[in-house]
Amino acid sequence: MDTILTAQLAKWHEDGEHQQIVDTLLEIPPGERDYGIISSLGRAYNNLERYEEGLEQFQQIAGEGQSDPLWHFRIGYSYYYLKRYEEASQAFGHAVALDPDDGDSARLLEWSWQKAAKEKLTLMRRELSRQRRDSEQAERAVPFEGMDLSAFWDDSDYALKEYVLEPPGDQLIASVEEELGYKLPASYIALMKQHNGGVPYNTCFPTEEATSWAEDHVAITGIMGIGRDKQYSLCGELGSPFMIEEWGYPDIGVVICDCPSAGHDVIMLDYRYCGKDGEPEVIHVNQEDNYEITYLAPDFETFIRGLVNEEAFDTSEEDKEENLRKVAQGRFSPLLTELCSRVTEAEQLESRIRAVCTRIVEEKGYFSFHADELSLLMYDVQFWLYTNAYPQPSREAYLEVYPSMIAFGGEFGQGGYAPGFVSDWLDRRIGEGRIVQTGGGLEFTEQARTEVIRQLEAAALNF
């Protein structure tokens, strides 16, 4: 690949112009594409989330790629986002062996191991729970027999307004099933005929593994009813088709419960193993982790019977104390440490960052950034620090490096984050004119930069 094309591809990659890379490289006849061209084409496909096509490109140069850690990383990336975790583990393992200092490969290797182990555990749990379900159902003649459903629902004004519908008739049920493309479980229909959608008193379901919500459970906001008239009904404004078509949830079944994350995770009926007319399993799907799936129950009735009250998991005080210790004493990530060391116009920078983060934990009870004022300030601070050391990054480059500062910052870290909050903050600051496009990338205006430093000092002093 000639140097001019190489430079142009690097520029397009930095600017996020991945489709331009694909279009340009596809114009080169297949017989004239060398190792670098094919590798760049595969990377562009990966960045466009067209992982099958990326994988196809990398497999074409597998022989030459065996000694190249970057090839192993890129094909591992394809496997990872295709949820082929065993193969991803092998690829990232080779990448680390060839380049032990490659932190990205090491991190993805660990994640691949964890997800592969989770898949094996899920297979065992699925079989055990099915056996237990079959044994229990043999003793029950009708759905929810012996369960006191009169104490199940919390009919608050909010629940009645947003969820609860009139009991569905057979014609409505058939119409909704046709729209969804799946036969609804008999136990779900039975429950909806008794109370069509709503918010239960018990909103937590225990898990044997950590989820995006908690270490040992998931939480729901409400259960969607059969109908279209309420926004939180199966075919309502924010119902199952909307979550699949607009939010990108996997088209493997029906979204039946929303969660407190406001769309970033849901509970679904999963028809992959039973067909569209069978008895679906119940799963938790986390949008923020490549739509990670966690198995919950072999069927809807088992899921409902397994719901427990949130008080069973109330560790808020212990969690708050641990988070306060973390923000006060936890070691900064290597990147955050480097960025702070390169600042000359602000004193006591580390202590000010810790003070603001302590205020966040005191107010929320945990260490996380959302869309509140202190969180917006911390987004500003991180952008200021990064652009001070590495001027004018592209939008894509900054969003890619963002997790390495605080979100996944180790001791002084949150253990995760919602990318939507960060991109929303960035769009907001661009819209306000505080962040501008200059040259090849983004930067604060001088006035905005000065204001961030002033606000950081004021917020720390007010603690």
Coordinates of N, CA and C in Angstrom, one line a residue, residues 24-112:
T24 N -13.4 3.5 -0.9 CA -12.2 3.6 -1.6 C -11.5 2.3 -1.8
L25 N -11.4 1.5 -0.8 CA -10.6 0.2 -0.9 C -11.3 -0.8 -1.8
L26 N -12.7 -0.7 -1.8 CA -13.4 -1.7 -2.7 C -13.2 -1.3 -4.1
E27 N -12.8 -0.1 -4.5 CA -12.5 0.2 -5.8 C -11.2 -0.4 -6.3
I28 N -10.4 -0.9 -5.4 CA -9.1 -1.6 -5.8 C -9.5 -3.0 -6.2
P29 N -9.1 -3.5 -7.3 CA -9.5 -4.9 -7.7 C -9.0 -5.9 -6.7
P30 N -9.7 -6.9 -6.4 CA -9.3 -7.9 -5.3 C -7.9 -8.4 -5.5
G31 N -7.5 -8.7 -6.7 CA -6.2 -9.2 -7.0 C -5.1 -8.2 -6.7
E32 N -5.4 -7.0 -6.5 CA -4.4 -5.9 -6.3 C -4.3 -5.5 -4.8
R33 N -5.2 -6.1 -4.0 CA -5.2 -5.7 -2.6 C -4.1 -6.5 -1.8
D34 N -3.2 -5.7 -1.2 CA -2.2 -6.4 -0.4 C -2.6 -6.5 1.1
Y35 N -1.7 -7.0 1.9 CA -2.0 -7.3 3.3 C -2.6 -6.0 4.0
G36 N -1.9 -4.9 3.8 CA -2.3 -3.6 4.5 C -3.7 -3.2 4.0
I37 N -4.0 -3.3 2.8 CA -5.3 -2.8 2.3 C -6.4 -3.7 2.9
I38 N -6.2 -5.0 2.8 CA -7.2 -5.9 3.3 C -7.4 -5.7 4.8
S39 N -6.3 -5.5 5.6 CA -6.4 -5.3 7.0 C -7.2 -4.0 7.3
S40 N -6.9 -3.0 6.5 CA -7.5 -1.7 6.7 C -9.0 -1.8 6.4
L41 N -9.3 -2.6 5.4 CA -10.7 -2.8 5.0 C -11.5 -3.5 6.1
G42 N -10.9 -4.5 6.6 CA -11.5 -5.2 7.8 C -11.7 -4.4 9.0
R43 N -10.7 -3.5 9.3 CA -10.8 -2.6 10.4 C -12.0 -1.6 10.2
A44 N -12.1 -1.1 9.0 CA -13.2 -0.2 8.7 C -14.6 -0.9 8.8
Y45 N -14.7 -2.1 8.4 CA -15.9 -2.8 8.6 C -16.2 -3.0 10.1
N46 N -15.2 -3.3 10.8 CA -15.4 -3.5 12.3 C -15.9 -2.2 12.9
N47 N -15.4 -1.0 12.5 CA -15.8 0.3 13.0 C -17.1 0.7 12.5
L48 N -17.6 0.1 11.5 CA -19.0 0.3 11.0 C -20.0 -0.7 11.6
E49 N -19.4 -1.6 12.5 CA -20.2 -2.6 13.2 C -20.7 -3.7 12.2
R50 N -20.0 -3.8 11.1 CA -20.2 -4.9 10.1 C -19.2 -6.0 10.3
Y51 N -19.4 -6.7 11.5 CA -18.3 -7.6 12.0 C -18.1 -8.8 11.1
E52 N -19.2 -9.3 10.5 CA -19.1 -10.5 9.7 C -18.2 -10.2 8.5
E53 N -18.4 -9.0 7.9 CA -17.7 -8.6 6.7 C -16.2 -8.3 7.1
G54 N -16.0 -7.8 8.3 CA -14.6 -7.6 8.8 C -13.9 -8.9 9.0
L55 N -14.6 -9.8 9.6 CA -14.0 -11.2 9.8 C -13.7 -11.8 8.5
E56 N -14.5 -11.7 7.5 CA -14.2 -12.2 6.2 C -12.9 -11.7 5.6
Q57 N -12.7 -10.4 5.8 CA -11.4 -9.8 5.3 C -10.2 -10.3 6.0
F58 N -10.3 -10.4 7.3 CA -9.2 -10.9 8.1 C -8.8 -12.3 7.8
Q59 N -9.8 -13.1 7.6 CA -9.6 -14.5 7.3 C -8.9 -14.7 6.0
Q60 N -9.0 -13.7 5.0 CA -8.3 -13.8 3.8 C -6.8 -13.7 3.9
I61 N -6.3 -13.1 5.0 CA -4.9 -12.8 5.2 C -4.4 -13.6 6.5
A62 N -5.1 -14.6 6.8 CA -4.8 -15.3 8.1 C -3.3 -15.8 8.1
G63 N -2.8 -16.3 6.9 CA -1.5 -16.8 6.9 C -0.4 -15.8 7.3
E64 N -0.6 -14.6 6.6 CA 0.4 -13.5 6.9 C 0.2 -12.9 8.3
G65 N -1.0 -13.1 8.8 CA -1.3 -12.4 10.1 C -0.9 -13.1 11.3
Q66 N -0.4 -14.3 11.2 CA -0.1 -15.1 12.4 C 1.0 -14.5 13.2
S67 N 1.9 -13.7 12.6 CA 3.0 -13.1 13.4 C 2.7 -11.6 13.7
D68 N 1.5 -11.2 13.4 CA 1.1 -9.8 13.5 C 0.2 -9.6 14.7
P69 N 0.6 -9.0 15.8 CA -0.4 -8.9 16.9 C -1.6 -8.0 16.6
L70 N -1.4 -7.1 15.7 CA -2.6 -6.2 15.3 C -3.6 -7.1 14.5
W71 N -3.2 -8.0 13.7 CA -4.1 -8.9 13.0 C -4.9 -9.7 14.0
H72 N -4.2 -10.3 15.0 CA -4.9 -11.1 16.0 C -5.9 -10.2 16.8
F73 N -5.5 -8.9 17.1 CA -6.4 -8.0 17.8 C -7.7 -7.8 17.0
R74 N -7.5 -7.5 15.7 CA -8.6 -7.1 14.9 C -9.6 -8.2 14.6
I75 N -9.0 -9.4 14.4 CA -9.9 -10.6 14.2 C -10.6 -10.9 15.5
G76 N -9.9 -10.8 16.6 CA -10.5 -11.0 17.9 C -11.6 -10.0 18.2
Y77 N -11.4 -8.8 17.7 CA -12.5 -7.7 17.9 C -13.7 -8.2 17.1
S78 N -13.6 -8.7 15.9 CA -14.7 -9.2 15.2 C -15.4 -10.3 15.9
Y79 N -14.6 -11.3 16.4 CA -15.2 -12.4 17.1 C -16.0 -11.9 18.4
Y80 N -15.3 -11.0 19.1 CA -15.9 -10.5 20.3 C -17.3 -9.9 20.1
Y81 N -17.4 -9.0 19.1 CA -18.7 -8.4 18.9 C -19.7 -9.2 18.1
L82 N -19.2 -10.4 17.6 CA -20.1 -11.4 17.1 C -20.6 -12.4 18.2
K83 N -20.1 -12.1 19.4 CA -20.3 -12.9 20.6 C -19.8 -14.4 20.4
R84 N -18.7 -14.5 19.7 CA -18.0 -15.8 19.6 C -16.8 -15.7 20.5
Y85 N -17.1 -15.8 21.8 CA -16.1 -15.5 22.8 C -14.9 -16.4 23.0
E86 N -15.2 -17.7 22.7 CA -14.0 -18.7 22.7 C -13.0 -18.3 21.7
E87 N -13.5 -18.0 20.5 CA -12.5 -17.7 19.4 C -11.9 -16.3 19.7
A88 N -12.7 -15.4 20.3 CA -12.1 -14.1 20.6 C -11.0 -14.3 21.7
S89 N -11.2 -15.1 22.6 CA -10.2 -15.4 23.7 C -8.9 -15.9 23.0
Q90 N -9.0 -16.8 22.1 CA -7.8 -17.3 21.4 C -7.1 -16.2 20.7
A91 N -7.8 -15.4 19.9 CA -7.2 -14.3 19.2 C -6.5 -13.3 20.1
F92 N -7.2 -12.9 21.1 CA -6.6 -11.9 22.0 C -5.4 -12.5 22.8
G93 N -5.5 -13.8 23.1 CA -4.4 -14.4 23.7 C -3.1 -14.4 22.9
H94 N -3.3 -14.7 21.5 CA -2.1 -14.6 20.6 C -1.6 -13.2 20.5
A95 N -2.5 -12.2 20.5 CA -2.1 -10.8 20.4 C -1.2 -10.4 21.6
V96 N -1.7 -10.8 22.8 CA -0.9 -10.5 24.1 C 0.4 -11.2 24.1
A97 N 0.4 -12.5 23.6 CA 1.7 -13.2 23.6 C 2.7 -12.6 22.6
L98 N 2.2 -12.0 21.5 CA 3.1 -11.3 20.6 C 3.5 -9.9 21.0
D99 N 2.6 -9.3 21.8 CA 2.9 -7.9 22.3 C 2.3 -7.8 23.7
P100 N 3.2 -8.2 24.7 CA 2.7 -8.2 26.1 C 2.3 -6.8 26.6
D101 N 2.7 -5.7 26.0 CA 2.4 -4.4 26.4 C 1.1 -3.9 25.9
D102 N 0.4 -4.7 25.1 CA -0.8 -4.2 24.5 C -2.0 -4.3 25.5
G103 N -2.3 -3.2 26.1 CA -3.3 -3.2 27.2 C -4.7 -3.4 26.6
D104 N -5.0 -3.0 25.4 CA -6.3 -3.2 24.8 C -6.6 -4.7 24.6
S105 N -5.6 -5.4 24.1 CA -5.8 -6.8 23.9 C -5.9 -7.6 25.2
A106 N -5.1 -7.1 26.2 CA -5.2 -7.8 27.5 C -6.6 -7.6 28.2
R107 N -7.1 -6.4 28.0 CA -8.4 -6.1 28.6 C -9.5 -6.9 27.9
L108 N -9.5 -6.9 26.6 CA -10.5 -7.7 25.8 C -10.3 -9.2 26.0
L109 N -9.1 -9.6 26.2 CA -8.9 -11.0 26.5 C -9.6 -11.4 27.8
E110 N -9.5 -10.6 28.8 CA -10.1 -10.8 30.1 C -11.6 -10.8 30.0
W111 N -12.2 -9.9 29.2 CA -13.6 -9.8 29.0 C -14.1 -11.0 28.2
S112 N -13.3 -11.5 27.3 CA -13.7 -12.6 26.5 C -13.7 -13.9 27.3

